[in-house]
Short mmCIF file of C-alpha atoms in Angstrom, two decimals:
data_model
loop_
_atom_site.label_atom_id
_atom_site.label_comp_id
_atom_site.label_asym_id
_atom_site.label_seq_id
_atom_site.Cartn_x
_atom_site.Cartn_y
_atom_site.Cartn_z
CA MET B 1 -12.21 -25.91 -10.20
CA SER B 2 -9.45 -28.15 -8.83
CA PRO B 3 -6.01 -26.70 -8.05
CA LYS B 4 -4.25 -28.42 -10.97
CA PRO B 5 -6.18 -26.66 -13.79
CA ILE B 6 -5.76 -23.34 -11.98
CA LEU B 7 -2.02 -23.88 -11.67
CA SER B 8 -1.77 -24.94 -15.31
CA THR B 9 -3.55 -21.75 -16.33
CA LEU B 10 -1.17 -19.66 -14.25
CA LEU B 11 1.91 -21.30 -15.68
CA LEU B 12 0.59 -20.98 -19.21
CA ALA B 13 0.04 -17.26 -18.64
CA ALA B 14 3.48 -16.97 -17.12
CA SER B 15 5.10 -18.67 -20.08
CA ALA B 16 3.39 -16.19 -22.39
CA LEU B 17 4.94 -13.38 -20.40
CA VAL B 18 8.49 -14.75 -20.48
CA VAL B 19 8.88 -15.65 -24.15
CA PRO B 20 10.80 -12.43 -25.00
CA PRO B 21 14.52 -12.32 -24.17
CA LEU B 22 15.39 -11.06 -20.71
CA GLY B 23 15.52 -7.29 -20.80
CA ALA B 24 14.04 -6.94 -24.30
CA ALA B 25 12.81 -3.36 -24.63
CA GLY B 26 9.13 -2.99 -23.85
CA LYS B 27 8.67 -6.75 -23.34
CA GLU B 28 9.03 -7.17 -19.59
CA PRO B 29 5.90 -7.74 -17.45
CA ILE B 30 7.16 -5.10 -15.01
CA THR B 31 7.48 -1.47 -16.07
CA PRO B 32 9.42 1.39 -14.44
CA ILE B 33 7.76 3.63 -11.88
CA PRO B 34 7.33 7.13 -13.32
CA PRO B 35 8.36 10.05 -11.09
CA ALA B 36 5.69 12.16 -9.39
CA ARG B 37 4.39 15.26 -11.12
CA VAL B 38 2.89 17.95 -8.91
CA THR B 39 0.28 19.94 -10.82
CA HIS B 40 -1.52 21.56 -7.87
CA ARG B 41 1.10 22.44 -5.27
CA ALA B 42 -1.25 24.21 -2.84
CA MET B 43 -3.50 21.16 -2.64
CA VAL B 44 -0.57 18.78 -2.24
CA GLU B 45 0.89 20.91 0.57
CA LEU B 46 -2.49 20.99 2.30
CA GLY B 47 -2.81 17.24 1.92
CA LYS B 48 0.63 16.80 3.45
CA GLN B 49 -0.42 18.81 6.49
CA LEU B 50 -3.56 16.71 6.89
CA PHE B 51 -1.61 13.46 6.43
CA PHE B 52 0.60 14.34 9.41
CA ASP B 53 -2.06 16.01 11.59
CA PRO B 54 -3.16 13.84 14.57
CA ARG B 55 -6.04 16.20 15.29
CA LEU B 56 -8.06 14.33 12.67
CA SER B 57 -8.28 11.54 15.27
CA ARG B 58 -10.42 11.53 18.41
CA SER B 59 -7.33 11.08 20.60
CA GLY B 60 -5.29 13.80 18.95
CA ALA B 61 -2.48 11.24 18.79
CA ILE B 62 -3.01 9.24 15.58
CA SER B 63 -2.38 10.57 12.09
CA CYS B 64 -2.35 8.93 8.66
CA ASN B 65 1.41 8.71 9.08
CA SER B 66 1.00 6.63 12.24
CA CYS B 67 0.06 3.54 10.22
CA HIS B 68 1.64 4.61 6.93
CA ASN B 69 4.94 5.91 8.22
CA LEU B 70 6.86 7.55 5.40
CA SER B 71 10.12 6.86 7.23
CA MET B 72 9.37 3.11 7.23
CA GLY B 73 8.34 2.28 3.69
CA GLY B 74 4.86 3.74 4.09
CA THR B 75 3.84 1.15 6.71
CA ASP B 76 4.11 0.68 10.48
CA ASN B 77 5.95 -2.69 10.30
CA LEU B 78 3.38 -4.26 12.66
CA LYS B 79 1.30 -7.36 12.00
CA THR B 80 -1.81 -5.25 12.52
CA SER B 81 -1.90 -1.58 13.42
CA ILE B 82 -2.55 0.03 16.80
CA GLY B 83 -5.68 2.16 16.86
CA HIS B 84 -7.64 4.30 19.30
CA ASN B 85 -7.29 3.24 22.95
CA TRP B 86 -4.57 0.77 21.96
CA GLN B 87 -7.03 -1.36 20.01
CA GLN B 88 -5.57 -4.00 17.74
CA GLY B 89 -6.41 -3.41 14.11
CA PRO B 90 -8.07 -6.20 12.13
CA ILE B 91 -5.61 -6.35 9.24
CA ASN B 92 -2.09 -5.45 8.14
CA SER B 93 -1.60 -1.86 6.96
CA PRO B 94 -0.57 -1.86 3.29
CA THR B 95 2.04 0.61 2.16
CA VAL B 96 0.88 4.02 0.96
CA LEU B 97 3.89 4.26 -1.36
CA ASN B 98 2.90 3.83 -5.01
CA ALA B 99 -0.72 3.29 -3.91
CA ARG B 100 -1.78 5.51 -6.81
CA PHE B 101 -1.18 2.51 -9.10
CA ASN B 102 -3.61 0.22 -7.25
CA THR B 103 -6.78 -0.81 -9.01
CA ALA B 104 -8.58 -0.09 -5.71
CA GLN B 105 -7.67 0.61 -2.09
CA PHE B 106 -7.76 -1.58 1.06
CA TRP B 107 -7.11 -5.32 0.96
CA ASP B 108 -10.72 -5.99 -0.07
CA GLY B 109 -10.85 -3.13 -2.58
CA ARG B 110 -13.80 -1.42 -0.93
CA ALA B 111 -12.46 2.05 -1.79
CA VAL B 112 -12.32 2.80 -5.49
CA ASP B 113 -9.49 5.31 -5.19
CA LEU B 114 -7.23 7.18 -2.78
CA LYS B 115 -9.86 9.84 -2.13
CA ALA B 116 -12.41 7.24 -1.07
CA GLN B 117 -9.83 5.50 1.10
CA ALA B 118 -8.74 8.64 2.93
CA GLY B 119 -12.04 9.07 4.73
CA GLY B 120 -12.21 5.51 6.06
CA PRO B 121 -9.66 5.52 8.91
CA ILE B 122 -10.87 8.88 10.27
CA ALA B 123 -14.28 7.46 11.18
CA ASN B 124 -13.23 3.87 11.91
CA PRO B 125 -13.72 3.24 15.67
CA LYS B 126 -10.70 0.91 15.72
CA GLU B 127 -8.43 3.38 13.96
CA MET B 128 -8.69 7.16 14.37
CA ALA B 129 -12.12 6.84 16.02
CA SER B 130 -13.32 10.30 15.09
CA SER B 131 -16.18 11.21 12.75
CA HIS B 132 -16.18 13.15 9.52
CA ALA B 133 -18.26 15.88 11.16
CA LEU B 134 -15.89 16.21 14.12
CA ALA B 135 -12.80 16.25 11.89
CA VAL B 136 -14.32 19.02 9.79
CA ASP B 137 -15.27 20.99 12.92
CA VAL B 138 -11.66 20.79 14.11
CA LEU B 139 -10.31 22.07 10.79
CA GLN B 140 -12.92 24.82 10.48
CA SER B 141 -11.90 26.14 13.92
CA ILE B 142 -8.31 26.69 12.78
CA PRO B 143 -7.80 29.88 10.72
CA GLY B 144 -4.61 28.56 9.16
CA TYR B 145 -6.49 25.61 7.71
CA VAL B 146 -9.42 27.74 6.54
CA ALA B 147 -6.99 29.88 4.56
CA ALA B 148 -5.14 26.83 3.20
CA PHE B 149 -8.36 25.22 1.98
CA ARG B 150 -9.40 28.48 0.33
CA GLN B 151 -6.06 28.67 -1.47
CA ALA B 152 -6.17 25.02 -2.56
CA PHE B 153 -9.80 24.91 -3.72
CA GLY B 154 -10.63 28.49 -4.58
CA HIS B 155 -13.78 28.57 -2.46
CA ASP B 156 -14.80 28.72 1.20
CA ARG B 157 -16.29 25.24 1.51
CA LEU B 158 -14.40 23.01 3.94
CA GLY B 159 -16.00 19.59 4.11
CA ILE B 160 -14.92 15.98 4.20
CA ASP B 161 -14.93 15.92 0.40
CA GLU B 162 -12.25 18.61 0.30
CA VAL B 163 -10.33 16.93 3.15
CA THR B 164 -10.11 13.56 1.41
CA GLN B 165 -9.34 15.13 -1.96
CA ALA B 166 -6.38 17.01 -0.49
CA ILE B 167 -5.01 13.93 1.30
CA ALA B 168 -5.32 11.94 -1.93
CA ALA B 169 -3.49 14.67 -3.86
CA PHE B 170 -0.55 14.34 -1.49
CA GLU B 171 -0.60 10.55 -1.57
CA GLU B 172 -0.53 10.66 -5.38
CA THR B 173 2.99 12.09 -5.10
CA LEU B 174 4.30 9.26 -2.90
CA VAL B 175 6.02 7.24 -5.61
CA THR B 176 9.42 5.58 -5.54
CA PRO B 177 11.15 5.70 -8.94
CA ASN B 178 14.69 4.77 -9.91
CA SER B 179 15.08 1.46 -8.13
CA ARG B 180 18.00 -0.62 -9.30
CA PHE B 181 15.55 -2.84 -11.14
CA ASP B 182 14.07 0.19 -12.90
CA LYS B 183 17.55 1.22 -13.96
CA TRP B 184 18.05 -2.26 -15.39
CA LEU B 185 14.72 -2.03 -17.22
CA LYS B 186 15.89 1.24 -18.74
CA GLY B 187 19.04 -0.35 -20.11
CA ASP B 188 21.67 -0.28 -17.35
CA ARG B 189 22.99 -3.83 -17.70
CA LYS B 190 25.23 -3.40 -14.64
CA ALA B 191 22.41 -2.41 -12.29
CA LEU B 192 21.75 -6.01 -11.19
CA THR B 193 24.02 -8.86 -10.16
CA LYS B 194 23.87 -12.32 -11.68
CA VAL B 195 22.12 -13.68 -8.58
CA GLU B 196 19.48 -10.93 -8.80
CA LEU B 197 18.93 -11.61 -12.49
CA ASP B 198 18.62 -15.32 -11.78
CA GLY B 199 16.02 -14.43 -9.17
CA TYR B 200 14.07 -12.38 -11.70
CA ARG B 201 14.18 -15.23 -14.23
CA LEU B 202 12.81 -17.60 -11.58
CA PHE B 203 10.22 -15.02 -10.53
CA LYS B 204 8.95 -15.05 -14.11
CA SER B 205 9.24 -18.74 -14.95
CA ALA B 206 7.58 -19.83 -11.70
CA GLY B 207 4.51 -17.75 -12.51
CA CYS B 208 4.86 -14.95 -9.94
CA VAL B 209 4.45 -12.34 -12.70
CA VAL B 210 0.91 -13.49 -13.46
CA CYS B 211 -0.19 -11.51 -10.39
CA HIS B 212 2.83 -9.30 -9.74
CA ASN B 213 3.26 -7.18 -12.85
CA GLY B 214 2.91 -3.61 -14.07
CA PRO B 215 4.58 -0.53 -12.59
CA ALA B 216 3.72 -1.41 -8.97
CA VAL B 217 4.55 -5.12 -9.43
CA GLY B 218 1.06 -5.90 -8.16
CA GLY B 219 -1.93 -3.95 -6.88
CA ASN B 220 -3.88 -4.40 -10.12
CA SER B 221 -5.91 -7.56 -9.43
CA PHE B 222 -7.62 -9.64 -6.75
CA GLN B 223 -6.52 -13.22 -6.14
CA LYS B 224 -7.44 -15.99 -3.75
CA MET B 225 -5.05 -16.41 -0.84
CA GLY B 226 -4.37 -20.13 -0.90
CA LEU B 227 -4.92 -20.81 -4.58
CA VAL B 228 -3.50 -24.34 -4.78
CA ALA B 229 -3.11 -25.15 -1.07
CA PRO B 230 -5.06 -23.82 1.93
CA TYR B 231 -3.63 -20.75 3.65
CA LEU B 232 -4.05 -21.27 7.38
CA THR B 233 -4.57 -18.14 9.47
CA SER B 234 -6.47 -17.01 12.55
CA ASN B 235 -7.16 -13.63 10.95
CA PRO B 236 -10.94 -13.23 10.42
CA ALA B 237 -10.70 -11.14 7.23
CA GLN B 238 -12.65 -12.71 4.37
CA GLY B 239 -11.50 -10.43 1.58
CA ARG B 240 -13.43 -9.34 -1.48
CA VAL B 241 -16.61 -11.23 -0.52
CA ASP B 242 -17.34 -8.55 2.08
CA VAL B 243 -17.62 -6.04 -0.77
CA THR B 244 -19.29 -8.04 -3.52
CA GLY B 245 -21.32 -10.52 -1.49
CA LYS B 246 -20.27 -13.22 -3.95
CA GLU B 247 -19.13 -16.51 -2.44
CA GLU B 248 -16.54 -16.98 -5.19
CA ASP B 249 -14.78 -13.86 -3.86
CA ARG B 250 -14.19 -15.33 -0.40
CA LEU B 251 -10.51 -15.07 0.63
CA HIS B 252 -9.75 -13.03 -2.51
CA PHE B 253 -7.52 -10.10 -1.59
CA LYS B 254 -5.91 -7.34 -3.59
CA VAL B 255 -2.49 -8.46 -4.75
CA PRO B 256 -0.03 -6.24 -2.85
CA THR B 257 2.60 -4.18 -4.58
CA LEU B 258 6.11 -5.57 -4.34
CA ARG B 259 7.71 -2.16 -4.74
CA ASN B 260 9.87 -1.48 -1.65
CA VAL B 261 8.87 -4.88 -0.32
CA ALA B 262 12.12 -5.13 1.62
CA LEU B 263 10.83 -2.23 3.74
CA SER B 264 7.17 -3.16 4.16
CA TYR B 265 7.40 -6.23 6.43
CA PRO B 266 5.60 -8.14 7.87
CA TYR B 267 3.76 -9.61 4.89
CA PHE B 268 0.27 -10.70 3.80
CA HIS B 269 -3.09 -9.41 4.98
CA ASP B 270 -2.54 -10.99 8.39
CA GLY B 271 1.09 -9.93 8.72
CA ALA B 272 2.02 -13.56 9.37
CA ALA B 273 5.27 -13.66 7.39
CA ALA B 274 7.98 -11.77 9.26
CA THR B 275 10.63 -12.00 6.56
CA LEU B 276 10.90 -12.03 2.78
CA THR B 277 12.35 -15.54 2.92
CA GLU B 278 9.26 -16.76 4.76
CA ALA B 279 6.93 -14.85 2.45
CA VAL B 280 8.51 -16.26 -0.72
CA ASP B 281 8.35 -19.80 0.68
CA THR B 282 4.66 -19.43 1.58
CA MET B 283 3.69 -17.88 -1.75
CA ALA B 284 5.48 -20.62 -3.69
CA ARG B 285 3.62 -23.33 -1.76
CA VAL B 286 0.07 -21.98 -1.46
CA GLN B 287 -0.14 -19.98 -4.70
CA LEU B 288 2.07 -21.93 -7.12
CA GLY B 289 2.24 -25.42 -5.66
CA ARG B 290 6.04 -25.30 -5.59
CA GLN B 291 8.71 -25.86 -2.98
CA PHE B 292 11.64 -23.56 -3.66
CA SER B 293 15.04 -24.76 -2.58
CA ALA B 294 16.98 -22.54 -0.21
CA ASP B 295 19.09 -21.35 -3.16
CA GLU B 296 16.04 -20.58 -5.29
CA ASN B 297 14.39 -18.72 -2.43
CA ALA B 298 17.52 -16.65 -1.83
CA LYS B 299 17.68 -15.68 -5.50
CA VAL B 300 14.06 -14.51 -5.56
CA VAL B 301 14.62 -12.54 -2.36
CA ALA B 302 17.71 -10.95 -3.88
CA PHE B 303 15.63 -9.85 -6.88
CA LEU B 304 12.84 -8.48 -4.68
CA LYS B 305 15.32 -6.28 -2.82
CA THR B 306 16.19 -4.53 -6.11
CA LEU B 307 12.63 -3.13 -6.19
CA THR B 308 13.38 -0.59 -3.45
CA GLY B 309 13.21 2.83 -5.09
CA GLU B 310 14.00 6.39 -4.09
CA GLN B 311 11.92 7.17 -1.02
CA PRO B 312 9.85 10.37 -1.02
CA ARG B 313 11.76 13.24 0.57
CA VAL B 314 9.04 14.86 2.65
CA SER B 315 9.80 17.76 4.97
CA LEU B 316 7.67 17.70 8.10
CA PRO B 317 4.96 20.36 7.85
CA VAL B 318 4.47 23.01 10.51
CA LEU B 319 0.81 22.58 11.41
CA PRO B 320 -1.41 25.61 12.10
CA PRO B 321 -2.21 25.95 15.83
CA SER B 322 -5.56 25.17 17.39
CA THR B 323 -7.71 27.94 18.83
CA GLU B 324 -10.06 28.32 21.77
CA LYS B 325 -12.86 27.06 19.52
CA THR B 326 -11.06 23.89 18.47
CA PRO B 327 -12.67 20.71 19.89
CA ARG B 328 -10.26 19.18 22.34
CA PRO B 329 -8.77 15.71 21.89
CA ARG B 330 -10.23 12.87 23.95
CA PRO B 331 -7.51 10.22 24.03
CA PHE B 332 -8.97 7.97 26.73
CA GLU B 333 -12.63 7.89 25.76
CA GLN B 334 -14.28 4.98 24.06
CA PRO B 335 -15.50 5.91 20.55
#
């Protein structure tokens, strides 16, 4: 299919989304983020410990929080992350905040949910470079963890299934409600400035909402990077095709959430856009076939900054100490 019919389809869909008056109750393509509800506190607390524990890595120096830093918008603000032995990661680390709303995890969607995703970095030789068996051995050697797993799960099994389930339970709570835009959606007409509202109108009329919609403002579909114009990058990632094997899925990536996007720079799967201004310009050109003026770009950026919500207030856990039986970290060994 040529770019023009694709663009026409996008704009038609966008127009269908923007027919209702701005701010009409229940008619906006974006919905507020609901606050987290903790139903299993012991499991969430265990998952928090595991999320911050570098002993799940071979080096004893890399934790989940290393690449998904909760003090930095759930990312590491690097083009691609730093893994075991200072290896350069292959792709930009997406934010963990509001990841519960994603249709799948990772840029190519190879993990169906947070639980499936949690086990990937532990055994990835370019990331934490451990193995599931070694990570479990470490945890089983620590009495404090054995007791915490028993309390969370009600049995004495401590395997990778329990590990990833606990991490996912904690990550489920990492949501960011009550952004200024959410307050506007809920009826606070003073929550946004005129420039920000103009940016939202343009965001809708230009067709951005076709892909960036729902509570996470994205994360719920896969789209081709470079829909109407080629996206030039040296990054080798091929996207969804690596999962499905279908040629039509080449260069299709999960649409990222725009929640807290002002905090989660740099942008795109290759981390090529350092700023929101650059990201908006690129998206307009390669996805929509448009060239925003400087004023239009600034208005969209102003709107995007209103999507920053309340950041999770997470107290650092005190991790249970290792014992004589705990496998020792090996920070300088090749995986």
